[in-house]
């Protein structure tokens, strides 16, 4: 509730998904993730006699892991951090975002209630930057797992270097949705509209940049403009609400400033969601669609983290790929085409840790993380177990 998530998002994604992640990693706790290595025929050296040398790569706990979660999905994100960290034998310190810490405080109470040994799972809260900085700089913390903005992630990367922290950083995104000339527009519109209807666009994987072949451009803009009025904006506790409030007043002002910057740069605000008039309480931004954009506009280049879609045209696949890659981010991109072979070829040319073809859905067993300024490291599924361990190579004469 304190996040402003709608009833649909909260009931479908926060608690059930968090439970699923914890249960999944509890089952994985006894999994052997050692990596066998082919025996090597090694010649005699001044070090030792030669022969057949066997080897295995073991995974050992990192130690103390500080898990710092974002405000948009506090519970499910934290579960995805502490689940694999604990399964691999680490201890953890949970630090929720200052905007909405209560879910993690309750989680800590439940962890104590079920009988975790004291000190295995810990929780600290605080709105001051010094709280997070203390974790990042502490010699007693071996790893930082952080989800949040690129600016904060960069600061963690720099500060953590003084103590050689192991880092898992899942940072900002500016997802490109490439709509090719043979795309199914219905599928593309549905995926893009998730920017509006899924937690008011406050999600790093959202396809916020619609990069559209010129032959489909007008039809896609019209389709999105027609879809926007059908997304009910209202109180998050209402079962009919699709678009709820953003996290805070300052964040609403930030989102609105990006919309204005697009208009000032000459783009067309086709659907303007600023300050819905039927709501007098809450920090609302409605679905917003900005067309006539080019890739140099601030509204196109920077992460907005709100229900705003920008539309940029292209004339051939190479140009579309170049526009998609012309960004500092590389977390999640999308390709829409009825020719899946062509879409697959395009996907492999995108500078992105994840690519969805004809869907905005995810496979949570795949490694998740970003290229470029979108982060360092991967988690998800069994890859999450590897993320919270150190490699140890053991060799012996065979």
Short mmCIF file of C-alpha atoms in Angstrom, two decimals:
data_model
loop_
_atom_site.label_atom_id
_atom_site.label_comp_id
_atom_site.label_asym_id
_atom_site.label_seq_id
_atom_site.Cartn_x
_atom_site.Cartn_y
_atom_site.Cartn_z
CA UNK A 1 0.00 0.00 0.00
CA UNK A 2 2.74 2.49 0.90
CA UNK A 3 4.27 1.93 -2.55
CA UNK A 4 1.09 3.08 -4.28
CA UNK A 5 0.86 -0.19 -6.19
CA UNK A 6 -2.60 -1.02 -7.47
CA UNK A 7 -4.52 -3.89 -5.92
CA UNK A 8 -3.92 -5.92 -9.07
CA UNK A 9 -0.15 -5.39 -9.06
CA UNK A 10 0.19 -5.89 -5.31
CA UNK A 11 -1.90 -9.04 -5.12
CA UNK A 12 -0.47 -10.65 -8.24
CA UNK A 13 3.19 -9.68 -8.02
CA UNK A 14 4.32 -8.57 -4.60
CA UNK A 15 3.35 -11.23 -2.07
CA UNK A 16 2.81 -14.30 -4.33
CA UNK A 17 6.00 -13.71 -6.32
CA UNK A 18 8.02 -13.06 -3.18
CA UNK A 19 6.80 -16.33 -1.66
CA UNK A 20 7.55 -18.16 -4.89
CA UNK A 21 11.11 -16.86 -4.97
CA UNK A 22 11.79 -17.77 -1.35
CA UNK A 23 10.31 -21.25 -1.77
CA UNK A 24 12.26 -21.82 -5.00
CA UNK A 25 15.59 -20.91 -3.44
CA UNK A 26 14.83 -22.91 -0.30
CA UNK A 27 14.49 -25.98 -2.54
CA UNK A 28 17.75 -25.07 -4.29
CA UNK A 29 19.71 -24.81 -1.03
CA UNK A 30 20.98 -28.40 -1.34
CA UNK A 31 21.77 -28.13 -5.05
CA UNK A 32 25.39 -28.83 -6.00
CA UNK A 33 26.44 -26.08 -8.39
CA UNK A 34 30.05 -27.19 -8.65
CA UNK A 35 31.51 -26.93 -12.15
CA UNK A 36 33.46 -30.00 -13.35
CA UNK A 37 36.60 -29.29 -15.35
CA UNK A 38 38.17 -31.60 -17.93
CA UNK A 39 41.40 -33.25 -16.67
CA UNK A 40 44.50 -31.61 -18.10
CA UNK A 41 47.68 -33.35 -19.26
CA UNK A 42 50.38 -31.16 -17.73
CA UNK A 43 54.14 -31.43 -18.38
CA UNK A 44 56.67 -31.56 -15.60
CA UNK A 45 57.75 -28.08 -14.47
CA UNK A 46 60.06 -26.74 -11.75
CA UNK A 47 56.93 -26.52 -9.61
CA UNK A 48 55.96 -30.18 -9.64
CA UNK A 49 55.88 -33.43 -11.56
CA UNK A 50 53.63 -33.54 -14.60
CA UNK A 51 50.79 -35.87 -15.38
CA UNK A 52 47.03 -35.88 -15.49
CA UNK A 53 45.69 -33.07 -13.29
CA UNK A 54 42.04 -33.15 -12.27
CA UNK A 55 40.04 -30.12 -11.21
CA UNK A 56 36.67 -28.89 -10.01
CA UNK A 57 35.32 -25.40 -9.43
CA UNK A 58 33.45 -25.12 -6.14
CA UNK A 59 31.20 -22.26 -5.10
CA UNK A 60 31.71 -20.89 -1.59
CA UNK A 61 29.64 -18.30 0.32
CA UNK A 62 30.71 -14.68 -0.09
CA UNK A 63 30.07 -13.87 3.58
CA UNK A 64 27.96 -10.90 4.65
CA UNK A 65 25.70 -9.56 1.89
CA UNK A 66 23.99 -6.17 2.09
CA UNK A 67 20.74 -6.35 0.10
CA UNK A 68 19.42 -2.92 -0.87
CA UNK A 69 16.00 -2.96 -2.54
CA UNK A 70 14.16 -0.31 -4.61
CA UNK A 71 10.85 1.35 -3.85
CA UNK A 72 8.91 -0.01 -6.83
CA UNK A 73 8.88 -3.71 -5.88
CA UNK A 74 10.24 -3.80 -2.32
CA UNK A 75 9.10 -7.26 -1.26
CA UNK A 76 9.58 -9.35 -4.39
CA UNK A 77 12.93 -7.72 -5.16
CA UNK A 78 14.23 -8.33 -1.64
CA UNK A 79 13.07 -11.96 -1.79
CA UNK A 80 15.06 -12.36 -5.00
CA UNK A 81 18.16 -11.18 -3.14
CA UNK A 82 17.98 -12.86 0.25
CA UNK A 83 16.65 -16.16 -1.17
CA UNK A 84 19.77 -17.15 -3.13
CA UNK A 85 22.11 -15.41 -0.67
CA UNK A 86 20.81 -17.48 2.25
CA UNK A 87 20.60 -20.67 0.18
CA UNK A 88 24.33 -20.38 -0.52
CA UNK A 89 25.22 -19.97 3.16
CA UNK A 90 25.63 -16.21 3.46
CA UNK A 91 24.27 -13.90 6.12
CA UNK A 92 22.34 -10.84 4.96
CA UNK A 93 21.56 -7.27 5.96
CA UNK A 94 18.35 -5.99 4.38
CA UNK A 95 18.01 -2.29 3.67
CA UNK A 96 14.72 -1.22 2.06
CA UNK A 97 14.21 2.02 0.16
CA UNK A 98 13.33 4.92 2.49
CA UNK A 99 10.10 5.66 0.60
CA UNK A 100 8.41 2.37 1.60
CA UNK A 101 10.27 0.31 4.24
CA UNK A 102 7.31 -1.25 6.06
CA UNK A 103 6.98 -4.41 3.95
CA UNK A 104 10.60 -5.32 4.69
CA UNK A 105 10.17 -4.52 8.39
CA UNK A 106 7.24 -6.96 8.47
CA UNK A 107 9.31 -9.52 6.54
CA UNK A 108 12.02 -9.21 9.20
CA UNK A 109 9.44 -9.82 11.91
CA UNK A 110 8.26 -12.97 10.12
CA UNK A 111 11.84 -14.19 9.71
CA UNK A 112 12.36 -13.81 13.47
CA UNK A 113 9.03 -15.51 14.15
CA UNK A 114 9.86 -18.65 12.16
CA UNK A 115 13.12 -19.12 14.04
CA UNK A 116 16.05 -18.00 11.94
CA UNK A 117 19.19 -17.93 14.12
CA UNK A 118 20.00 -14.45 15.43
CA UNK A 119 22.27 -12.50 13.12
CA UNK A 120 21.65 -14.56 9.99
CA UNK A 121 19.10 -12.07 8.64
CA UNK A 122 19.25 -8.44 9.73
CA UNK A 123 17.38 -5.29 8.78
CA UNK A 124 18.26 -1.61 8.93
CA UNK A 125 16.12 1.32 7.81
CA UNK A 126 16.82 4.99 7.36
CA UNK A 127 16.24 7.89 5.03
CA UNK A 128 19.71 9.39 5.33
CA UNK A 129 22.38 8.59 2.74
CA UNK A 130 24.78 7.77 5.58
CA UNK A 131 22.91 4.51 6.29
CA UNK A 132 23.63 3.03 2.89
CA UNK A 133 27.12 4.51 2.79
CA UNK A 134 27.99 2.76 6.05
CA UNK A 135 27.08 -0.59 4.50
CA UNK A 136 29.01 0.09 1.33
CA UNK A 137 32.17 1.20 3.14
CA UNK A 138 32.11 -1.33 5.99
CA UNK A 139 34.94 -3.85 6.16
CA UNK A 140 32.44 -6.28 7.67
CA UNK A 141 30.29 -6.38 4.53
CA UNK A 142 31.61 -8.57 1.71
CA UNK A 143 29.04 -7.95 -1.02
CA UNK A 144 26.47 -5.36 -2.06
CA UNK A 145 23.37 -6.41 -3.98
CA UNK A 146 21.63 -3.23 -5.09
CA UNK A 147 18.67 -2.45 -7.31
CA UNK A 148 18.02 1.20 -8.07
CA UNK A 149 19.17 4.20 -10.05
CA UNK A 150 22.32 4.33 -12.15
CA UNK A 151 23.50 7.40 -10.22
CA UNK A 152 23.40 5.61 -6.87
CA UNK A 153 24.77 2.42 -8.41
CA UNK A 154 27.77 4.32 -9.77
CA UNK A 155 28.46 5.76 -6.32
CA UNK A 156 28.27 2.26 -4.80
CA UNK A 157 30.63 0.94 -7.48
CA UNK A 158 33.17 3.64 -6.63
CA UNK A 159 32.90 3.44 -2.85
CA UNK A 160 32.85 -0.36 -2.80
CA UNK A 161 36.17 -0.48 -4.60
CA UNK A 162 38.06 0.64 -1.50
CA UNK A 163 37.25 -2.69 0.19
CA UNK A 164 36.97 -4.77 -3.01
CA UNK A 165 33.27 -5.44 -2.47
CA UNK A 166 31.63 -8.07 -4.63
CA UNK A 167 28.88 -6.21 -6.47
CA UNK A 168 25.56 -7.10 -8.04
CA UNK A 169 24.05 -3.90 -9.43
CA UNK A 170 20.74 -3.84 -11.32
CA UNK A 171 20.36 -0.25 -12.42
CA UNK A 172 18.41 1.99 -14.77
CA UNK A 173 16.83 1.17 -18.09
CA UNK A 174 15.36 2.89 -21.11
CA UNK A 175 13.84 -0.07 -22.92
CA UNK A 176 13.66 0.12 -26.70
CA UNK A 177 10.69 -1.54 -28.38
CA UNK A 178 11.59 -2.08 -32.04
CA UNK A 179 8.43 -2.39 -34.13
CA UNK A 180 9.49 -3.73 -37.53
CA UNK A 181 7.57 -3.24 -40.76
CA UNK A 182 5.96 -6.70 -40.51
CA UNK A 183 4.99 -6.45 -36.83
CA UNK A 184 1.59 -7.36 -35.43
CA UNK A 185 0.48 -3.93 -34.20
CA UNK A 186 -1.98 -5.40 -31.74
CA UNK A 187 0.80 -7.26 -29.93
CA UNK A 188 3.07 -4.21 -30.02
CA UNK A 189 0.41 -1.87 -28.63
CA UNK A 190 -0.42 -4.32 -25.85
CA UNK A 191 3.24 -4.61 -24.83
CA UNK A 192 3.86 -0.88 -24.96
CA UNK A 193 0.72 -0.11 -22.99
CA UNK A 194 2.26 -2.09 -20.11
CA UNK A 195 4.37 1.04 -19.52
CA UNK A 196 1.15 2.74 -18.46
CA UNK A 197 -0.70 -0.07 -16.75
CA UNK A 198 2.13 -1.80 -14.90
CA UNK A 199 2.93 0.15 -11.72
CA UNK A 200 2.54 3.48 -13.52
CA UNK A 201 5.70 2.92 -15.55
CA UNK A 202 7.88 2.67 -12.44
CA UNK A 203 9.72 -0.38 -13.70
CA UNK A 204 13.22 -0.54 -15.14
CA UNK A 205 12.35 -3.10 -17.83
CA UNK A 206 9.49 -1.06 -19.32
CA UNK A 207 9.52 -0.56 -23.12
CA UNK A 208 9.41 3.21 -22.86
CA UNK A 209 11.05 3.95 -26.25
CA UNK A 210 8.83 2.88 -29.16
CA UNK A 211 11.18 2.78 -32.15
CA UNK A 212 8.82 2.20 -35.05
CA UNK A 213 9.24 1.56 -38.77
CA UNK A 214 7.87 4.56 -40.63
CA UNK A 215 5.28 2.43 -42.45
CA UNK A 216 3.75 1.47 -39.07
CA UNK A 217 4.33 4.76 -37.29
CA UNK A 218 0.96 6.50 -37.68
CA UNK A 219 -1.02 3.33 -36.99
CA UNK A 220 0.97 2.57 -33.84
CA UNK A 221 0.57 6.10 -32.48
CA UNK A 222 -3.17 5.92 -33.20
CA UNK A 223 -3.43 2.51 -31.53
CA UNK A 224 -1.69 3.70 -28.38
CA UNK A 225 -3.73 6.91 -28.28
CA UNK A 226 -6.91 4.85 -28.54
CA UNK A 227 -5.80 2.47 -25.77
CA UNK A 228 -4.87 5.13 -23.20
CA UNK A 229 -8.41 6.29 -22.24
CA UNK A 230 -9.41 2.72 -21.38
CA UNK A 231 -6.85 2.49 -18.56
CA UNK A 232 -8.64 3.58 -15.41
CA UNK A 233 -6.67 6.04 -13.27
CA UNK A 234 -7.64 5.96 -9.63
CA UNK A 235 -7.01 4.94 -6.03
CA UNK A 236 -4.71 1.90 -5.80
CA UNK A 237 -7.08 0.05 -3.46
CA UNK A 238 -9.86 0.00 -6.06
CA UNK A 239 -10.09 -3.27 -8.02
CA UNK A 240 -10.93 -1.26 -11.16
CA UNK A 241 -7.79 0.86 -11.06
CA UNK A 242 -5.12 0.14 -13.68
CA UNK A 243 -2.96 3.25 -13.24
CA UNK A 244 -2.25 4.29 -9.67
CA UNK A 245 -0.12 7.11 -8.24
CA UNK A 246 3.63 7.44 -8.55
CA UNK A 247 5.73 7.10 -5.42
CA UNK A 248 5.89 10.74 -4.25
CA UNK A 249 5.22 14.38 -4.98
CA UNK A 250 8.81 15.15 -5.99
CA UNK A 251 8.80 12.19 -8.36
CA UNK A 252 5.56 13.39 -9.97
CA UNK A 253 7.16 16.79 -10.56
CA UNK A 254 10.19 15.04 -12.09
CA UNK A 255 8.03 13.01 -14.49
CA UNK A 256 6.05 16.11 -15.47
CA UNK A 257 9.27 18.01 -16.17
CA UNK A 258 10.31 15.34 -18.66
CA UNK A 259 6.95 15.61 -20.44
CA UNK A 260 7.39 19.37 -20.67
CA UNK A 261 10.94 18.97 -21.97
CA UNK A 262 9.60 16.87 -24.84
CA UNK A 263 7.04 19.53 -25.72
CA UNK A 264 9.67 22.26 -25.49
CA UNK A 265 11.93 20.29 -27.85
CA UNK A 266 9.21 20.19 -30.50
CA UNK A 267 7.68 16.77 -29.89
CA UNK A 268 3.91 16.30 -29.89
CA UNK A 269 2.26 15.32 -26.61
CA UNK A 270 -0.48 13.17 -28.15
CA UNK A 271 -1.83 11.98 -24.80
CA UNK A 272 -1.09 14.24 -21.83
CA UNK A 273 -1.42 12.57 -18.44
CA UNK A 274 -0.31 15.45 -16.26
CA UNK A 275 -2.50 16.08 -13.20
CA UNK A 276 -5.66 14.07 -13.94
CA UNK A 277 -8.51 16.45 -13.07
CA UNK A 278 -10.83 13.88 -11.46
CA UNK A 279 -8.40 13.13 -8.61
CA UNK A 280 -7.75 15.74 -5.94
CA UNK A 281 -5.58 13.59 -3.66
CA UNK A 282 -2.50 11.56 -4.54
CA UNK A 283 0.51 11.92 -6.81
CA UNK A 284 -0.96 10.89 -10.14
CA UNK A 285 0.43 10.98 -13.64
CA UNK A 286 -1.80 9.46 -16.28
CA UNK A 287 -0.75 7.61 -19.45
CA UNK A 288 1.31 9.95 -21.60
CA UNK A 289 2.26 9.48 -25.26
CA UNK A 290 4.84 11.71 -26.94
CA UNK A 291 5.28 11.39 -30.73
CA UNK A 292 7.47 13.19 -33.23
CA UNK A 293 10.58 12.49 -31.17
CA UNK A 294 14.18 12.12 -32.20
CA UNK A 295 16.89 10.27 -30.34
CA UNK A 296 18.67 13.40 -29.13
CA UNK A 297 15.78 14.66 -27.00
CA UNK A 298 16.16 14.50 -23.23
CA UNK A 299 12.78 12.78 -22.91
CA UNK A 300 14.07 9.99 -25.18
CA UNK A 301 17.55 9.59 -23.70
CA UNK A 302 16.97 9.68 -19.94
CA UNK A 303 15.11 7.26 -17.69
CA UNK A 304 11.81 8.83 -16.62
CA UNK A 305 10.41 6.03 -14.43
CA UNK A 306 6.82 6.97 -15.09
CA UNK A 307 3.91 6.24 -17.46
CA UNK A 308 5.47 7.98 -20.47
CA UNK A 309 6.05 6.46 -23.93
CA UNK A 310 8.09 8.27 -26.57
CA UNK A 311 7.87 7.33 -30.27
CA UNK A 312 10.80 7.54 -32.70
CA UNK A 313 10.56 6.52 -36.40
CA UNK A 314 13.12 4.58 -38.46
CA UNK A 315 13.38 3.54 -42.12
CA UNK A 316 15.27 0.22 -42.11
CA UNK A 317 16.44 -2.41 -39.63
CA UNK A 318 19.99 -1.08 -39.42
CA UNK A 319 18.76 2.39 -38.52
CA UNK A 320 16.32 1.01 -35.96
CA UNK A 321 19.06 -1.05 -34.31
CA UNK A 322 21.40 1.96 -34.28
CA UNK A 323 18.76 4.13 -32.59
CA UNK A 324 18.01 1.42 -30.03
CA UNK A 325 21.71 1.05 -29.19
CA UNK A 326 22.39 4.80 -29.02
CA UNK A 327 21.88 4.98 -25.27
CA UNK A 328 23.87 4.56 -22.08
CA UNK A 329 21.40 1.89 -20.93
CA UNK A 330 21.16 -1.77 -21.87
CA UNK A 331 18.80 -3.60 -19.54
CA UNK A 332 15.78 -4.84 -21.51
CA UNK A 333 14.79 -4.33 -25.14
CA UNK A 334 12.02 -5.73 -27.32
CA UNK A 335 11.52 -6.69 -30.97
CA UNK A 336 8.16 -7.10 -32.69
CA UNK A 337 8.04 -8.91 -36.05
CA UNK A 338 5.94 -11.69 -37.52
CA UNK A 339 9.17 -13.21 -38.89
CA UNK A 340 10.71 -14.71 -35.74
CA UNK A 341 13.95 -15.56 -37.53
CA UNK A 342 14.38 -11.93 -38.52
CA UNK A 343 13.44 -10.81 -35.02
CA UNK A 344 16.03 -13.19 -33.55
CA UNK A 345 18.74 -11.74 -35.80
CA UNK A 346 17.79 -8.21 -34.77
CA UNK A 347 17.68 -9.19 -31.09
CA UNK A 348 21.27 -10.43 -31.21
CA UNK A 349 22.43 -7.03 -32.48
CA UNK A 350 20.89 -5.13 -29.57
CA UNK A 351 23.25 -4.03 -26.80
CA UNK A 352 21.04 -5.31 -24.03
CA UNK A 353 21.23 -7.94 -21.31
CA UNK A 354 17.71 -9.11 -22.10
CA UNK A 355 15.54 -9.05 -25.22
CA UNK A 356 11.87 -10.01 -25.57
CA UNK A 357 10.54 -11.07 -28.97
CA UNK A 358 6.83 -10.37 -29.51
CA UNK A 359 6.19 -10.27 -25.77
CA UNK A 360 6.76 -8.13 -22.70
CA UNK A 361 6.75 -11.24 -20.51
CA UNK A 362 9.87 -12.53 -18.76
CA UNK A 363 11.34 -15.97 -18.12
CA UNK A 364 12.52 -15.79 -14.51
CA UNK A 365 14.92 -18.72 -14.92
CA UNK A 366 17.17 -16.73 -17.26
CA UNK A 367 20.10 -14.62 -16.02
CA UNK A 368 18.89 -11.07 -15.46
CA UNK A 369 21.02 -7.95 -15.60
CA UNK A 370 22.17 -5.13 -17.81
CA UNK A 371 24.88 -4.02 -20.18
CA UNK A 372 26.59 -0.63 -20.11
CA UNK A 373 25.25 1.71 -17.39
CA UNK A 374 22.39 -0.66 -16.57
CA UNK A 375 24.47 -2.64 -14.13
CA UNK A 376 27.01 -5.30 -13.23
CA UNK A 377 26.39 -9.00 -12.66
CA UNK A 378 23.46 -11.36 -13.17
CA UNK A 379 20.90 -13.10 -10.97
CA UNK A 380 17.69 -15.04 -11.56
CA UNK A 381 16.97 -18.76 -11.36
CA UNK A 382 20.03 -20.91 -10.73
CA UNK A 383 22.20 -17.98 -11.84
CA UNK A 384 21.17 -16.29 -8.59
CA UNK A 385 22.99 -19.00 -6.66
CA UNK A 386 26.20 -18.30 -8.54
CA UNK A 387 25.81 -14.54 -7.98
CA UNK A 388 26.11 -14.89 -4.21
CA UNK A 389 29.18 -17.13 -4.15
CA UNK A 390 32.91 -16.99 -4.74
CA UNK A 391 34.62 -19.37 -7.17
CA UNK A 392 37.20 -21.74 -5.72
CA UNK A 393 39.29 -23.95 -8.02
CA UNK A 394 40.55 -27.24 -6.52
CA UNK A 395 43.10 -29.35 -8.42
CA UNK A 396 44.75 -32.74 -7.75
CA UNK A 397 46.91 -35.31 -9.54
CA UNK A 398 44.65 -37.72 -11.39
#
